[in-house]
Short mmCIF file of C-alpha atoms in Angstrom, two decimals:
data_model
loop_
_atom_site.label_atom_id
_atom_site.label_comp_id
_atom_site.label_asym_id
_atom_site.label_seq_id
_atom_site.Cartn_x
_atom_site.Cartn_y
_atom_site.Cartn_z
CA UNK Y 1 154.13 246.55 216.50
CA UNK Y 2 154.46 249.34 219.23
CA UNK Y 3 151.63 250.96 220.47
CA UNK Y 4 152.46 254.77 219.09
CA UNK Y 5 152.06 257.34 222.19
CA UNK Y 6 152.30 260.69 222.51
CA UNK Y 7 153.29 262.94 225.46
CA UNK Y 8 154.26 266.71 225.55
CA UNK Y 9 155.84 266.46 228.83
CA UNK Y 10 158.72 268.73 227.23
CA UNK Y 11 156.41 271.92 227.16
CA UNK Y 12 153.47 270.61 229.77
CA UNK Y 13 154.88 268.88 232.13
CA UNK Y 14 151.33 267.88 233.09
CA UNK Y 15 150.60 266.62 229.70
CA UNK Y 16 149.53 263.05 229.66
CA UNK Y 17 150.23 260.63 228.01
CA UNK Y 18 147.43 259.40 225.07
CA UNK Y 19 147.01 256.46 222.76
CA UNK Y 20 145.49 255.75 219.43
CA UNK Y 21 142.56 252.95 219.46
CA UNK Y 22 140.12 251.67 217.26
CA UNK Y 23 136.61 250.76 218.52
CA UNK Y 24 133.97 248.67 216.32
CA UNK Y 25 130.97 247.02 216.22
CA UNK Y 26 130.16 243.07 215.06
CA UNK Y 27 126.61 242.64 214.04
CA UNK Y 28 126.54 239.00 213.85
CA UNK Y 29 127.62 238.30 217.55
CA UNK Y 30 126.99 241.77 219.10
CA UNK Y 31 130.46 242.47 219.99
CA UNK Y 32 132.17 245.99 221.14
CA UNK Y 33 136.01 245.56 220.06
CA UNK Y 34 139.29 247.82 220.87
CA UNK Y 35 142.62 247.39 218.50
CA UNK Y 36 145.27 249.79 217.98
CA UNK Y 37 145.02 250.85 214.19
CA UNK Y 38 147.19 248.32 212.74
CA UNK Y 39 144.66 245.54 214.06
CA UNK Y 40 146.89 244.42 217.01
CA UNK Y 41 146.29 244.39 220.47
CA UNK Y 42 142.17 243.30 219.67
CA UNK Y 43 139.96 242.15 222.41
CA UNK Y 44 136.40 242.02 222.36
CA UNK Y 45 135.43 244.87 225.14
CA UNK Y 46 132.01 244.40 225.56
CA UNK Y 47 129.74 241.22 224.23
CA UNK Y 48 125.95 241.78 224.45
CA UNK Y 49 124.59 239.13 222.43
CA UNK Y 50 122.89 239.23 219.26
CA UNK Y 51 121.27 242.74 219.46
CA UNK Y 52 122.89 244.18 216.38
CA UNK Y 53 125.27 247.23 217.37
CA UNK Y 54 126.03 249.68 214.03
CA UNK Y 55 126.85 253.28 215.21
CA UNK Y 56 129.76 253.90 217.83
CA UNK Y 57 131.68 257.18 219.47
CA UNK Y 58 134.38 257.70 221.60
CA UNK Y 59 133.81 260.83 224.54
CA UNK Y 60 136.97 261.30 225.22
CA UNK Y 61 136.16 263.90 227.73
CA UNK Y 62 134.36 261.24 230.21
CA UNK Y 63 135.90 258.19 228.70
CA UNK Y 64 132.83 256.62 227.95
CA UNK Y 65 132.15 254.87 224.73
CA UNK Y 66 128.22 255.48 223.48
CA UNK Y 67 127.06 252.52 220.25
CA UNK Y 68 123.79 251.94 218.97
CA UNK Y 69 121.91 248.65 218.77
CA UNK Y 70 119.36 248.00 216.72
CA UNK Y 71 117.09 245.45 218.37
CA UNK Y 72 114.85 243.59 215.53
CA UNK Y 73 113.82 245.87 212.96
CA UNK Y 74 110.27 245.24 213.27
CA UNK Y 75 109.94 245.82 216.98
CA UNK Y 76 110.05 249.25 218.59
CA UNK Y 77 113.07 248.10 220.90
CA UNK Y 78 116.25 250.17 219.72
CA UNK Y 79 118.60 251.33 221.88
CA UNK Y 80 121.72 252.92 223.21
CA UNK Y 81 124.33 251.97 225.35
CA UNK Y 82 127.40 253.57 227.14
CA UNK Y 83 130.47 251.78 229.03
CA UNK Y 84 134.06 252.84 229.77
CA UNK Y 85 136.62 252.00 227.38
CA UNK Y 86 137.76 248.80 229.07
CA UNK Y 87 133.92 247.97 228.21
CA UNK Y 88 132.67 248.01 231.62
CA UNK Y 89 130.19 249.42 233.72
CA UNK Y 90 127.75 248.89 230.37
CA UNK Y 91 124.54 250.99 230.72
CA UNK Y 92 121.06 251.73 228.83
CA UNK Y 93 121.12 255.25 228.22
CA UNK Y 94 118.29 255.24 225.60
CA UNK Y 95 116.22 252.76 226.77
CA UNK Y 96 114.56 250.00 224.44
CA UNK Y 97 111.92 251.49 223.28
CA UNK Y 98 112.96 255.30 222.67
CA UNK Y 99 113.81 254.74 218.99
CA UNK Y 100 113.39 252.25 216.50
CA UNK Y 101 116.12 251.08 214.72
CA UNK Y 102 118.99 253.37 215.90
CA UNK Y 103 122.14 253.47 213.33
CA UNK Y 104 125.31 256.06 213.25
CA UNK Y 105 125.77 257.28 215.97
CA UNK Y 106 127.90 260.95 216.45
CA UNK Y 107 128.79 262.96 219.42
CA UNK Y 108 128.36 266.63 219.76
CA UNK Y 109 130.70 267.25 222.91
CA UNK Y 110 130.63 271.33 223.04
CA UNK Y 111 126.73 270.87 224.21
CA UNK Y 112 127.08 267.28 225.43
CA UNK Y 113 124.43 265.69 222.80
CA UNK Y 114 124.19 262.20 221.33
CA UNK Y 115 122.86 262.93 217.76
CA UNK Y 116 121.61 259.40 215.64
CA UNK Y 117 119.34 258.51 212.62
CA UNK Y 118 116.60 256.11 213.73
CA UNK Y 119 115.98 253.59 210.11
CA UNK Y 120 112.52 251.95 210.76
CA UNK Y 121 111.81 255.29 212.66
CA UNK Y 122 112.50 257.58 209.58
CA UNK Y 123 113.55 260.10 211.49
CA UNK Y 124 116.72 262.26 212.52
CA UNK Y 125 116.65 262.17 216.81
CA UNK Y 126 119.31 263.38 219.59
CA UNK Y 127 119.37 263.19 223.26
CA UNK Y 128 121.55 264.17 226.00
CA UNK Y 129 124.87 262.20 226.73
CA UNK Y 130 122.74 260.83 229.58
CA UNK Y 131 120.06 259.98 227.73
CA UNK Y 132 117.48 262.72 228.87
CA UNK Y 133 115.66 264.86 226.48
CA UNK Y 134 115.50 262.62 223.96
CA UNK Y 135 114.05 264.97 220.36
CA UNK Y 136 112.87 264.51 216.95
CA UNK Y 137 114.65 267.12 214.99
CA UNK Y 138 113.93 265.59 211.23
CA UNK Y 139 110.66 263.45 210.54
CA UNK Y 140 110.47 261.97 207.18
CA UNK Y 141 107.82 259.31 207.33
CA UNK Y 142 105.49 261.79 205.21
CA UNK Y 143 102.56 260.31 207.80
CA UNK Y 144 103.62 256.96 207.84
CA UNK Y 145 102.93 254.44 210.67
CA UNK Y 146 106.25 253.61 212.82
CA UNK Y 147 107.93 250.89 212.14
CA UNK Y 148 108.53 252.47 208.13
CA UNK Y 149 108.37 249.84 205.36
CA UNK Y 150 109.36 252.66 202.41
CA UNK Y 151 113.22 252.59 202.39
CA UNK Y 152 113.48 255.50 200.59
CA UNK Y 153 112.89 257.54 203.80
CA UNK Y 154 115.22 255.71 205.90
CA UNK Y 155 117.42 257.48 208.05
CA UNK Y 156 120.85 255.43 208.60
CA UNK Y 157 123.95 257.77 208.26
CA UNK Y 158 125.07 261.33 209.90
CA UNK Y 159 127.23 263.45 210.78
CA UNK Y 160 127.27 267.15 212.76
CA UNK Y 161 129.12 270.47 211.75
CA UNK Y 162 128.78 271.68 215.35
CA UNK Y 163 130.47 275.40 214.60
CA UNK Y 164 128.27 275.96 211.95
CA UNK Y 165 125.08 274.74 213.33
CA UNK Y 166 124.36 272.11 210.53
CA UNK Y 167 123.52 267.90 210.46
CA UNK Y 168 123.82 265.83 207.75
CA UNK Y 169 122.62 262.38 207.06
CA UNK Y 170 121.49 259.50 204.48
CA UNK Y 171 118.39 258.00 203.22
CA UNK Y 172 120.07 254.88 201.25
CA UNK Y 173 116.60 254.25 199.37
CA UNK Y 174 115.68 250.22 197.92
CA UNK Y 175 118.95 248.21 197.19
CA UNK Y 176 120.89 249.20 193.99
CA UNK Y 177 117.95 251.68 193.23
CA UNK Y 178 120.07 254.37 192.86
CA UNK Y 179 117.91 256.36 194.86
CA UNK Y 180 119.69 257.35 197.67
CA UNK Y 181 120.11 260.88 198.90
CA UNK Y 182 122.69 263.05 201.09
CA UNK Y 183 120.37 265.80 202.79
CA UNK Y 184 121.67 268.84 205.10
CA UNK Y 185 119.71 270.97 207.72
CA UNK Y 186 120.46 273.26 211.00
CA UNK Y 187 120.61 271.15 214.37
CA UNK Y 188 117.69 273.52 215.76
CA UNK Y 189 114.75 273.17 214.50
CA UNK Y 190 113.88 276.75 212.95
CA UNK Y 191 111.05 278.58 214.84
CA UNK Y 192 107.29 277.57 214.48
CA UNK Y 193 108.42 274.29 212.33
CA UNK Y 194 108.34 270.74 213.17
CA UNK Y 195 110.32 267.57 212.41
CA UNK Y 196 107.67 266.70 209.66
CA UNK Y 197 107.56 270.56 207.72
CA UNK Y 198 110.68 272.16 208.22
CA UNK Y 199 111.63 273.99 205.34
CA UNK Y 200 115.40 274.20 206.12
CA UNK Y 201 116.06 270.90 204.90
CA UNK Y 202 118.70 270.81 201.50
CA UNK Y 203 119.03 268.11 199.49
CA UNK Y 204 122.80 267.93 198.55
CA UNK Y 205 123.12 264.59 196.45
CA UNK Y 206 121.03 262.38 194.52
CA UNK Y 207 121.26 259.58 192.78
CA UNK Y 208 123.56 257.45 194.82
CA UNK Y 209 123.74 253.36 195.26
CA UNK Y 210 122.97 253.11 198.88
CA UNK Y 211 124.91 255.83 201.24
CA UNK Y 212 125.30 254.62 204.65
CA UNK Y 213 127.71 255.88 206.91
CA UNK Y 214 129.13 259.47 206.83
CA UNK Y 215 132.05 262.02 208.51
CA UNK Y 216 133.47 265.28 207.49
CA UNK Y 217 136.75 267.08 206.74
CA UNK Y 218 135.67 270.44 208.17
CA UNK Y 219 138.87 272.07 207.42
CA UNK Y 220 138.65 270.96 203.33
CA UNK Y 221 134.35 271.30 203.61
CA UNK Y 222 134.89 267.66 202.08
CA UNK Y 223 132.14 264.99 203.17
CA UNK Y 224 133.32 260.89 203.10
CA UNK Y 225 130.44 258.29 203.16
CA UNK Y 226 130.33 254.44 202.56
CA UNK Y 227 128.34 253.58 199.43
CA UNK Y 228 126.87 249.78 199.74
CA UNK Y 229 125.26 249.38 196.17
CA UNK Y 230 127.01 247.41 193.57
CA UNK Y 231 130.27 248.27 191.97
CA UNK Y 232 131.40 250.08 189.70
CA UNK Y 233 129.41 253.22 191.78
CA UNK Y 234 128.57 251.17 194.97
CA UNK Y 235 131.16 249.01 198.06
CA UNK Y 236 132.82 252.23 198.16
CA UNK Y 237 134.07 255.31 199.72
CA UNK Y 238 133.68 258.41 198.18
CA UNK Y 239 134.14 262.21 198.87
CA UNK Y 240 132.18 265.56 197.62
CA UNK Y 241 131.84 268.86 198.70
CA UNK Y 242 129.97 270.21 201.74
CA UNK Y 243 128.91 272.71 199.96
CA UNK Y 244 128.14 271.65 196.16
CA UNK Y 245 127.06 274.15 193.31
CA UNK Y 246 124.06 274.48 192.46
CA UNK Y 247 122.29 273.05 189.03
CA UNK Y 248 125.22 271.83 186.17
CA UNK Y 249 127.64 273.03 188.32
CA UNK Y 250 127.89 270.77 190.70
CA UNK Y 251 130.85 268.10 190.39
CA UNK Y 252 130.27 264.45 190.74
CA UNK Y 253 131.53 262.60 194.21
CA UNK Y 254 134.74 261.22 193.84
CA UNK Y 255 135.67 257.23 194.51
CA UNK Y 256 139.01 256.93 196.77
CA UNK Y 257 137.56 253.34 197.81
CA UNK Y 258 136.39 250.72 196.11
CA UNK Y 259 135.71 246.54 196.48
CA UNK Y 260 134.24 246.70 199.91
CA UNK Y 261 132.30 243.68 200.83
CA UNK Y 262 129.13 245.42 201.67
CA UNK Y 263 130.58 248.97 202.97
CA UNK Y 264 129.30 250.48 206.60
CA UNK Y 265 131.61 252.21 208.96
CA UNK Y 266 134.25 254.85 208.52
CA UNK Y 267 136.39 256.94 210.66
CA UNK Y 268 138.81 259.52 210.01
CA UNK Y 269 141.67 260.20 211.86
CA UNK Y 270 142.51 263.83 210.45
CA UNK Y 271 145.76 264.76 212.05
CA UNK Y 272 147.02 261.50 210.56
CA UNK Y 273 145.01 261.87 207.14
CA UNK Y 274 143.77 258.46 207.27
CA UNK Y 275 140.63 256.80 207.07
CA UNK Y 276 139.28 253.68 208.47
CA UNK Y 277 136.72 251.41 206.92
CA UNK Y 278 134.56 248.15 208.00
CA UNK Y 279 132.03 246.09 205.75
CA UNK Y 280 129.37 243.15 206.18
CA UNK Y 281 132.24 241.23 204.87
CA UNK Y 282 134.13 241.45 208.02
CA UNK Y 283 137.43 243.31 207.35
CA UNK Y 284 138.72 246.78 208.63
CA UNK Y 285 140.82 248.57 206.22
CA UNK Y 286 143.12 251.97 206.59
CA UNK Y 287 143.89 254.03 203.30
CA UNK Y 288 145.23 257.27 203.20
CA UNK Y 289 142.19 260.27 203.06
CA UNK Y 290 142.65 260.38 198.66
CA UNK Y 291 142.25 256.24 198.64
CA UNK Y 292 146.29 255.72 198.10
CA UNK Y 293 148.05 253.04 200.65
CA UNK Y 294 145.01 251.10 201.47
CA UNK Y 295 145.70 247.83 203.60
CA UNK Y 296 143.38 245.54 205.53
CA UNK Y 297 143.81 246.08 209.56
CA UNK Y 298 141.72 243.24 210.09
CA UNK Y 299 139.71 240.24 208.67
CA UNK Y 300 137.14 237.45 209.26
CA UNK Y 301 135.61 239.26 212.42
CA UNK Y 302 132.09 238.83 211.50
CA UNK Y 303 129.54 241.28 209.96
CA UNK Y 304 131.46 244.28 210.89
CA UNK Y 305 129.14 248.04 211.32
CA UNK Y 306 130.64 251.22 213.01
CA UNK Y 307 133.83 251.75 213.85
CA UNK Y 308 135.36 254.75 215.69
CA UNK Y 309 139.29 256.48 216.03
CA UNK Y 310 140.08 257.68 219.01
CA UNK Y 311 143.15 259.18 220.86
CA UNK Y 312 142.72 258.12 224.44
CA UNK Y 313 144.25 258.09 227.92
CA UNK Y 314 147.49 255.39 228.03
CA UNK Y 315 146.78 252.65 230.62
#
């Protein structure tokens, strides 16, 4: 199928020309791919070994690609990683060592900020696109020595309403617990507080399978996260408000995806209002943003994490 382009020569005539790509993470053989989003054109950008990406984002703006790899859980060797999108010129920015077990990984490009949740770390952390000034803004380990053994305060998903001055993120809790939570708070830390006691932390939703990864539709205020617990609730996608009611009022998150093989990644591509979706399983899927037209992209490419949509440069 044809690569779709776009140019606006007609009205810039120093518009160039861009095209749509797809960038995720494999897991199981530590793999950076690039497809267009109907799964053709694939090659495998970057392969690091076994080191367990999860979180990815396109910058555009330097055409750099940043991921997140994981490192073994119980060591203290997480890290973070940036190439161009032809995967090379691969670089630490993060260095092993900085953060535990990173996980989704987002991009605030107004103030040039990588912003992640650290798992084993408990903790919400950002640093500069270079990797300087790396921070703690949220620190849920109640005390707790580093690496974290409760999964209840893991960190994995999150996402950033830059305009608004807000982060949200996931705490999955224990497998099919139904204990995991959605929680909201500014991206500054709020004066004379610290990662452990800030009191600007809101706890949105409750009682989920496992949430993992999230993204938002600012325009709507509508939030989309991967759900890994068990059917019928869990291997989904579901949306909710940003902004739910408070008490009896609040409505229940909707399913617009189900029978995921162990749900991770999503991406939205807005303009197009389309989502895209990886699981454990190994398959990337597309469905339109309320669930309808859902295909699979792709299949059989290993234990499949975080997957970004990008419109970028045309070769």
């Amino acid at each position: 199928m044809a690569v779709k382009t776009t140019k606006s020569k007609v009205n810039n005539p120093t518009a160039k020309a861009t095209t749509a790509r797809l960038f995720f993470l494999s897991a199981s053989s530590g793999q950076v791919f690039s497809a267009n989003p109907d799964g053709s054109d694939l090659k495998v950008i970057v392969s690091e070994g076994r080191r367990l990406p999860d979180g990815i984002v396109v910058d555009t703006r330097a055409g750099h690609l940043y991921w997140t790899n994981m490192g073994n859980p119980t060591a203290n060797d997480g890290s973070i990683e940036r190439a161009d999108f032809d995967g090379k010129n691969v670089t630490h920015i993060v260095p092993p060592g900085s953060t535990f077990t990173p996980k989704q990984l987002q991009l605030d490009d107004k103030n040039r900020k990588l912003y992640w949740c650290d798992r084993e770390g408990m903790r919400v952390m950002r640093a500069n696109v270079d990797g300087s000034t790396i921070e703690t803004l949220v620190d849920t380990s109640e005390g707790d020595s580093r690496p974290g053994t409760d999964i209840k305060k893991w960190c994995v998903g999150i996402v950033l309403d830059v305009e608004a001055g807000k982060l949200y993120w996931t705490q999955k809790g224990p497998d099919n617990a139904g204990e995991g939570r959605i929680f909201r708070a500014n991206l500054e830390i709020p004066k004379g507080q610290t990662p452990a006691n800030r009191k600007d932390v809101e706890l949105l939703y409750e009682n989920l399978p496992e949430p993992i990864d999230l993204e938002l539709d600012l325009a709507n205020r509508t939030m989309y996260w991967t759900d890994r617990g068990d059917p019928p609730r869990g291997n989904t996608v579901n949306r909710a408000s940003m902004d739910p009611a408070p008490g009896n009022g609040k409505k229940e998150p909707q399913i617009v995806f189900d029978h995921l093989m162990e749900g991770i990644g999503i991406a939205l591509d807005l303009k197009g209002s389309r989502m895209f979706l990886t699981d454990l399983g190994g398959s990337i899927y597309s469905a339109n943003l309320d669930g309808s037209n859902k295909k699979t992209v792709l299949a059989a490419e290993g234990n499949l994490t975080g997957i970004a949509y990008a419109e970028i440069p045309a070769a």
